[in-house]
Tab-separated table of C-alpha atoms and ligand atoms in Angstrom:
chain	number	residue	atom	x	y	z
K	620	UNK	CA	167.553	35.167	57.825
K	621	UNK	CA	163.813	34.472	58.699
K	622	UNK	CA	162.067	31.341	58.597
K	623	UNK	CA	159.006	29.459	57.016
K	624	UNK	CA	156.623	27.964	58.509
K	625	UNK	CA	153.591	26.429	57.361
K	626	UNK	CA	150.576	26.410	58.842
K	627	UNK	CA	149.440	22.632	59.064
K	628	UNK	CA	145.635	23.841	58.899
K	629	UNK	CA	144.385	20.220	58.119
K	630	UNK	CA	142.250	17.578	59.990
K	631	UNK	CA	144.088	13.850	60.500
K	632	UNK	CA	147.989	12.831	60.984
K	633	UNK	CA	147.648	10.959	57.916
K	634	UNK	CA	147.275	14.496	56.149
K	635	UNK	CA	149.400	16.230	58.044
K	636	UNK	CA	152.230	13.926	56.988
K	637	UNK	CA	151.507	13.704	53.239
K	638	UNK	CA	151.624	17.368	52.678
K	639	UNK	CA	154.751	17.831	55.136
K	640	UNK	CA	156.182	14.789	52.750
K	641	UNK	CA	155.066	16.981	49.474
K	642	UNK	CA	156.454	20.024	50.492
K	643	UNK	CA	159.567	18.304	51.290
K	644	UNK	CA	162.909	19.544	51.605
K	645	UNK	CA	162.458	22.970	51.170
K	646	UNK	CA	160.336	23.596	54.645
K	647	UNK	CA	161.619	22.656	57.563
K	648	UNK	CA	159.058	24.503	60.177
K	649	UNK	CA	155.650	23.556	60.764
K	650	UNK	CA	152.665	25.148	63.005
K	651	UNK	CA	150.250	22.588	64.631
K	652	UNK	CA	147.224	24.871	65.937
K	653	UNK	CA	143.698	23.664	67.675
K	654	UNK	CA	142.445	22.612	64.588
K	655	UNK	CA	144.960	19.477	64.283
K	656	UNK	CA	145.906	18.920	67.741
K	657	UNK	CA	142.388	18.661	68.944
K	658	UNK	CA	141.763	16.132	66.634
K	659	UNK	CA	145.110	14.109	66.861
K	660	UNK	CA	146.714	14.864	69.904
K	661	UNK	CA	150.320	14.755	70.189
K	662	UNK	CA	151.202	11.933	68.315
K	663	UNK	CA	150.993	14.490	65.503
K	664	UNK	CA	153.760	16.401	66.966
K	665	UNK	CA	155.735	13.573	67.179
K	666	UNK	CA	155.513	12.712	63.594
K	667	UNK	CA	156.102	15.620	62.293
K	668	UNK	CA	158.947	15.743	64.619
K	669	UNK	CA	160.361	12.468	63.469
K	670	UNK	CA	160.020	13.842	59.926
K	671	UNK	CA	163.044	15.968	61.047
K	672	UNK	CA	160.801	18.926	60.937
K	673	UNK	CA	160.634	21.802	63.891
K	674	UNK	CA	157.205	22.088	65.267
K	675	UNK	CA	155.470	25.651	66.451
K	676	UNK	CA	152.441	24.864	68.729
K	677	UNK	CA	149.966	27.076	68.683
K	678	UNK	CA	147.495	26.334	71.127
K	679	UNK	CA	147.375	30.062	72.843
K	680	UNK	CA	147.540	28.834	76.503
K	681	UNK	CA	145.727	31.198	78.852
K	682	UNK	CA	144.898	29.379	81.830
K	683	UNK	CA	147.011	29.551	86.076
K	684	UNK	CA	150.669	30.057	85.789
K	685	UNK	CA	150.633	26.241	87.294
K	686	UNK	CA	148.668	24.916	84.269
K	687	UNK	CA	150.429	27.028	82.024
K	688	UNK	CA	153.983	26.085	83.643
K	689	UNK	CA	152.458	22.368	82.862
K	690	UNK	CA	151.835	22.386	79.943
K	691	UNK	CA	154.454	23.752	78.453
K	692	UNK	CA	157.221	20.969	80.043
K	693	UNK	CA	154.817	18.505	78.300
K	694	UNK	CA	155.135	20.923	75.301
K	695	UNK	CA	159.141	20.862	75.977
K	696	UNK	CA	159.271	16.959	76.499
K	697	UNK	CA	157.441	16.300	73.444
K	698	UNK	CA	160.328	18.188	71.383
K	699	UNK	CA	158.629	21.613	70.256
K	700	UNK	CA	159.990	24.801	68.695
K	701	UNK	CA	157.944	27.686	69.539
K	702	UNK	CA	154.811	27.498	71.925
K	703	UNK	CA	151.841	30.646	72.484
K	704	UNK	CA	150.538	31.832	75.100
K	705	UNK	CA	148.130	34.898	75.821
K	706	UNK	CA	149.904	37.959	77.624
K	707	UNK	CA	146.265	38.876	79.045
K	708	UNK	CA	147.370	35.425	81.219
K	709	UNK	CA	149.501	38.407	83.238
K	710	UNK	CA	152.823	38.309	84.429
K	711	UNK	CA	153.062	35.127	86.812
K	712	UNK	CA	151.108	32.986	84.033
K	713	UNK	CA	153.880	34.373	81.369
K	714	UNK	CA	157.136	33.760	84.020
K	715	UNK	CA	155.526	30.325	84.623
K	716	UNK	CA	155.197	29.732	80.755
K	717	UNK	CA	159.272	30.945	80.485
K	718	UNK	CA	160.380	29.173	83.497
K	719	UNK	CA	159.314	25.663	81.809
K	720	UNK	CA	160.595	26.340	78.578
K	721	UNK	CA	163.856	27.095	80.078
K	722	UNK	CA	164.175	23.759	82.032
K	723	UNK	CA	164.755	22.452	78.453
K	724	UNK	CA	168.476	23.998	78.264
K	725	UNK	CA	169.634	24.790	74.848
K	726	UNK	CA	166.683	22.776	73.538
K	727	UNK	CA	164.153	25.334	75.154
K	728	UNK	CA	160.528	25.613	73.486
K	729	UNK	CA	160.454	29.534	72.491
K	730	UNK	CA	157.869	31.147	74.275
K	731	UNK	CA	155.465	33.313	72.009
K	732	UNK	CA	152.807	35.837	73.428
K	733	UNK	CA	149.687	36.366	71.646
K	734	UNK	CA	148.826	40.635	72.376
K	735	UNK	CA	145.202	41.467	70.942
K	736	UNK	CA	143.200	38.360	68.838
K	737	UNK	CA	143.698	40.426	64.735
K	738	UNK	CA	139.989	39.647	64.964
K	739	UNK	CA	138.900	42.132	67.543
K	740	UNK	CA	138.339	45.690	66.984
K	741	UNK	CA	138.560	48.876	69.193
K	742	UNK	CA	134.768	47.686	70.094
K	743	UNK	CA	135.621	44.230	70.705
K	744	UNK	CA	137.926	45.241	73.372
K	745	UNK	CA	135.740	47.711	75.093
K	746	UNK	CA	133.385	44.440	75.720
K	747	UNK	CA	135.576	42.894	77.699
K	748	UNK	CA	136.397	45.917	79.664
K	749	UNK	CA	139.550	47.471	77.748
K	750	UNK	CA	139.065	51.360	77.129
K	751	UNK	CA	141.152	53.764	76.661
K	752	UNK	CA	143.487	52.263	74.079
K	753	UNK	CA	143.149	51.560	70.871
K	754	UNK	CA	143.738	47.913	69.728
K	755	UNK	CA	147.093	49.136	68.348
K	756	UNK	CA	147.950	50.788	71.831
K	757	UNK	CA	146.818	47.597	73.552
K	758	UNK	CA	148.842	45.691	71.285
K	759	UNK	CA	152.143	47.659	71.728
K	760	UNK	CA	151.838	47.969	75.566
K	761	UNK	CA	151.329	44.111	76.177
K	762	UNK	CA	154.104	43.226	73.649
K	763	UNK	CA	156.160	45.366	75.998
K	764	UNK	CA	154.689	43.549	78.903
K	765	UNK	CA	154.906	40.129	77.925
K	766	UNK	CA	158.692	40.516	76.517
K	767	UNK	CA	159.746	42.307	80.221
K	768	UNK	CA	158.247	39.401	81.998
K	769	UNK	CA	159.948	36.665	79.878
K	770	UNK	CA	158.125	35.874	76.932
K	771	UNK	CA	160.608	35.252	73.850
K	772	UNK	CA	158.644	36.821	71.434
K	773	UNK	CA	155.291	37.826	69.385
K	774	UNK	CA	152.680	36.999	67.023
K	775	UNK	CA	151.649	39.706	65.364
K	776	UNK	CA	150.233	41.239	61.754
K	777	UNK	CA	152.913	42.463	59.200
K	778	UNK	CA	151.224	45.482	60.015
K	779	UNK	CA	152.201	45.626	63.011
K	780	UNK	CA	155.739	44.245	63.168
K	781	UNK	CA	157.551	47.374	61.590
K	782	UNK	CA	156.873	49.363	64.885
K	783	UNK	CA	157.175	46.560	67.628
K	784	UNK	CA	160.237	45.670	65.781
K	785	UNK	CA	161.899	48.897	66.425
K	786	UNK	CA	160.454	49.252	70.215
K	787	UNK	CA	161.693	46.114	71.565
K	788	UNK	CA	165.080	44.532	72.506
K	789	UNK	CA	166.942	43.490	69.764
K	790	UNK	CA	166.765	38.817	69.589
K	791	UNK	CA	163.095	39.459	70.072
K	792	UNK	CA	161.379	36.977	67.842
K	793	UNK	CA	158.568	38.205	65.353
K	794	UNK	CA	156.269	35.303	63.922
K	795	UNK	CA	153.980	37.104	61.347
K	796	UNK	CA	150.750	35.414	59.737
K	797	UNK	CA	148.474	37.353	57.132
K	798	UNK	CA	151.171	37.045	54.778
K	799	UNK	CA	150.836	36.543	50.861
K	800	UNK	CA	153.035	36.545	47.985
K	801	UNK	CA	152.614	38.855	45.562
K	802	UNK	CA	149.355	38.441	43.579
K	803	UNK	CA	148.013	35.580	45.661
K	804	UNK	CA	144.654	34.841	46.677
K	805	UNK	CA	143.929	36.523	50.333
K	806	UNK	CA	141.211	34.097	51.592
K	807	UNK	CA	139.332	35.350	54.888
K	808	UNK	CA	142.747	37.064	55.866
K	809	UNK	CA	141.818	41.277	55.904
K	810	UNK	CA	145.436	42.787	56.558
K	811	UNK	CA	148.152	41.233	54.481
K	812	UNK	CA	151.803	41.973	53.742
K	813	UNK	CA	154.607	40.369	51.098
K	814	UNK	CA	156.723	38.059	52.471
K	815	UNK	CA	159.600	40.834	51.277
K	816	UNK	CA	157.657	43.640	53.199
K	817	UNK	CA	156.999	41.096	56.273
K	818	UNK	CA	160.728	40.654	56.417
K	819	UNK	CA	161.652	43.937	55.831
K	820	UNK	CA	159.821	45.146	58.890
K	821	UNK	CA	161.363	43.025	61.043
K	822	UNK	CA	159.571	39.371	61.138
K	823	UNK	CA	161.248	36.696	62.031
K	824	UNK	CA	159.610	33.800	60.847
K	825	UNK	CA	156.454	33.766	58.921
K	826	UNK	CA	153.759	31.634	58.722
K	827	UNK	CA	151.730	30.712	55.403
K	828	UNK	CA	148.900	28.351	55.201
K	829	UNK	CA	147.111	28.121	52.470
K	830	UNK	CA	149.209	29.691	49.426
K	831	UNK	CA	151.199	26.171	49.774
K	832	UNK	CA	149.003	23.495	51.656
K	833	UNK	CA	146.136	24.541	48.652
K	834	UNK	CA	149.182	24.882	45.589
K	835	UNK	CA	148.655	22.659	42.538
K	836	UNK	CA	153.018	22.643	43.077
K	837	UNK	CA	153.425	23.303	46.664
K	838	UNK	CA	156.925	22.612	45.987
K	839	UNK	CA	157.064	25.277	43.800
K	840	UNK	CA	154.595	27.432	46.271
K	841	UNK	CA	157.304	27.238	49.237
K	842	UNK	CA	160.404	28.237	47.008
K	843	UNK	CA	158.768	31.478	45.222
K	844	UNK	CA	157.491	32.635	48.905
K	845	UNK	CA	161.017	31.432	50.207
K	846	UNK	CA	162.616	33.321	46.983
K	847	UNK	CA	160.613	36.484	47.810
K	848	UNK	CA	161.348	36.426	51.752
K	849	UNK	CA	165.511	37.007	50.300
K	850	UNK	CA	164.794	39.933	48.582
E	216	LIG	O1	146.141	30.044	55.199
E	216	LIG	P1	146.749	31.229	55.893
E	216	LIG	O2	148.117	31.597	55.309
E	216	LIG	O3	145.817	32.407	55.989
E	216	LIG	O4	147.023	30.691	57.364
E	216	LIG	C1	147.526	31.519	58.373
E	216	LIG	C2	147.649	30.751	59.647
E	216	LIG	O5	148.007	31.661	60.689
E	216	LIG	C3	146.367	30.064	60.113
E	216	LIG	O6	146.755	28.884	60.813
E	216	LIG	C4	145.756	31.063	61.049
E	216	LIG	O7	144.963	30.472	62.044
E	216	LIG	C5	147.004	31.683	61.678
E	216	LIG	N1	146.799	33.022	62.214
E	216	LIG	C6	146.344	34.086	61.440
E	216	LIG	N2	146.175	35.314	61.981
E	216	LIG	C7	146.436	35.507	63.275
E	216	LIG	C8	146.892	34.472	64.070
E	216	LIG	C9	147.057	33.224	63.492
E	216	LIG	O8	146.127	33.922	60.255
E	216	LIG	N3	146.290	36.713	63.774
């Protein structure tokens, strides 16, 4: 069965915790990105936390497997789900990244690997010296990467989770953004799926924003997107 989670995409703790509070029962996963933790640090982790909540952190390390390796046992004290990292890091930052999580036992922060940014194109790439693949190559061939050298799983577009889904080792977790519920606004967001189609493909856990955090009933948001992710 896949998961929820909400996209915390707000400024201050104090709103963090209301909307956590008003979506309530139904949720019980929440992502914390650069936005948020910038601004509060993580004391915001830990209230979410306390709210009995799981907590994805999705700060995209990138940085020497020693800093990486770092910063996710601070991630893994502080009581996090699911962290990211970028697999351009290479193999030694992404062992580092899985060695720390695993220090954390059965409590282990899962390990996500960021392939190709949804915002760059073919042209994008060839600017920072990648040629001769396509993003969607580039996309399947460091998924394969970063899961061989440790990394629990991916972020990637509903569009592209139907054919990493199928390449890679079964228990490989899928977090998908970009998705909508049938009929909903689509915001800035360019490729979207269903949460049934998202599911279907293979995702494991999808993250929504703002089709509940900007719901007059968010409530109500969170069960018809939890409602359509059974079908
Ligand atoms: O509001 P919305 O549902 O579009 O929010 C999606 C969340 O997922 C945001 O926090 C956004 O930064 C994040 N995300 C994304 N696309 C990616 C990676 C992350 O929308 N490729």
């Amino acid at each position: 069965m896949a998961e929820l989670i909400v996209a915390l995409d707000v400024q201050t703790r104090e709103e963090a915790v209301t909307k956590v509070k008003a979506i309530g029962d139904g949720v019980g996963f929440y992502k914390i990105g650069l936005e948020l933790y910038t601004a509060e640090g993580p004391d915001v982790v830990k209230a979410v936390k306390d709210l009995g909540k799981k907590v994805f952190l999705d700060l995209k390390f990138h940085d020497i497997p020693r800093t990486v390796e770092r910063a996710v046992r601070s991630g893994g004290k502080l009581g996090v789900d699911l962290m990211t990292i970028h697999s351009v890091g290479g193999k030694a930052m992404i062992r580092a990244a899985a060695d720390a999580a695993a220090e954390f036992g059965a409590a282990a922060p899962k390990i996500l690997a960021v392939t190709v940014l949804t915002s760059m194109d073919g042209a994008d790439l060839a600017d920072v010296g990648i040629v001769g693949r396509t993003p969607a190559e580039q996309v399947a061939a460091m998924a394969k990467f970063a899961v061989e050298n440790g990394a629990n799983g991916l972020v990637c577009s509903p569009k592209e989770v139907g054919s990493l889904s199928k390449s890679l080792a079964a228990g490989t977790i899928f977090v998908t953004p970009g998705v909508r519920p049938a009929g909903a606004a689509v915001g800035d967001q360019k490729r979207v799926a269903t949460p049934a189609d998202a599911v279907r493909d293979g995702a494991t856990h999808l993250v929504v924003g703002r089709p509940i955090l900007a719901a007059d009933d968010p409530v109500a948001a969170a069960a018809a997107i939890l409602a359509e992710m059974a079908l």
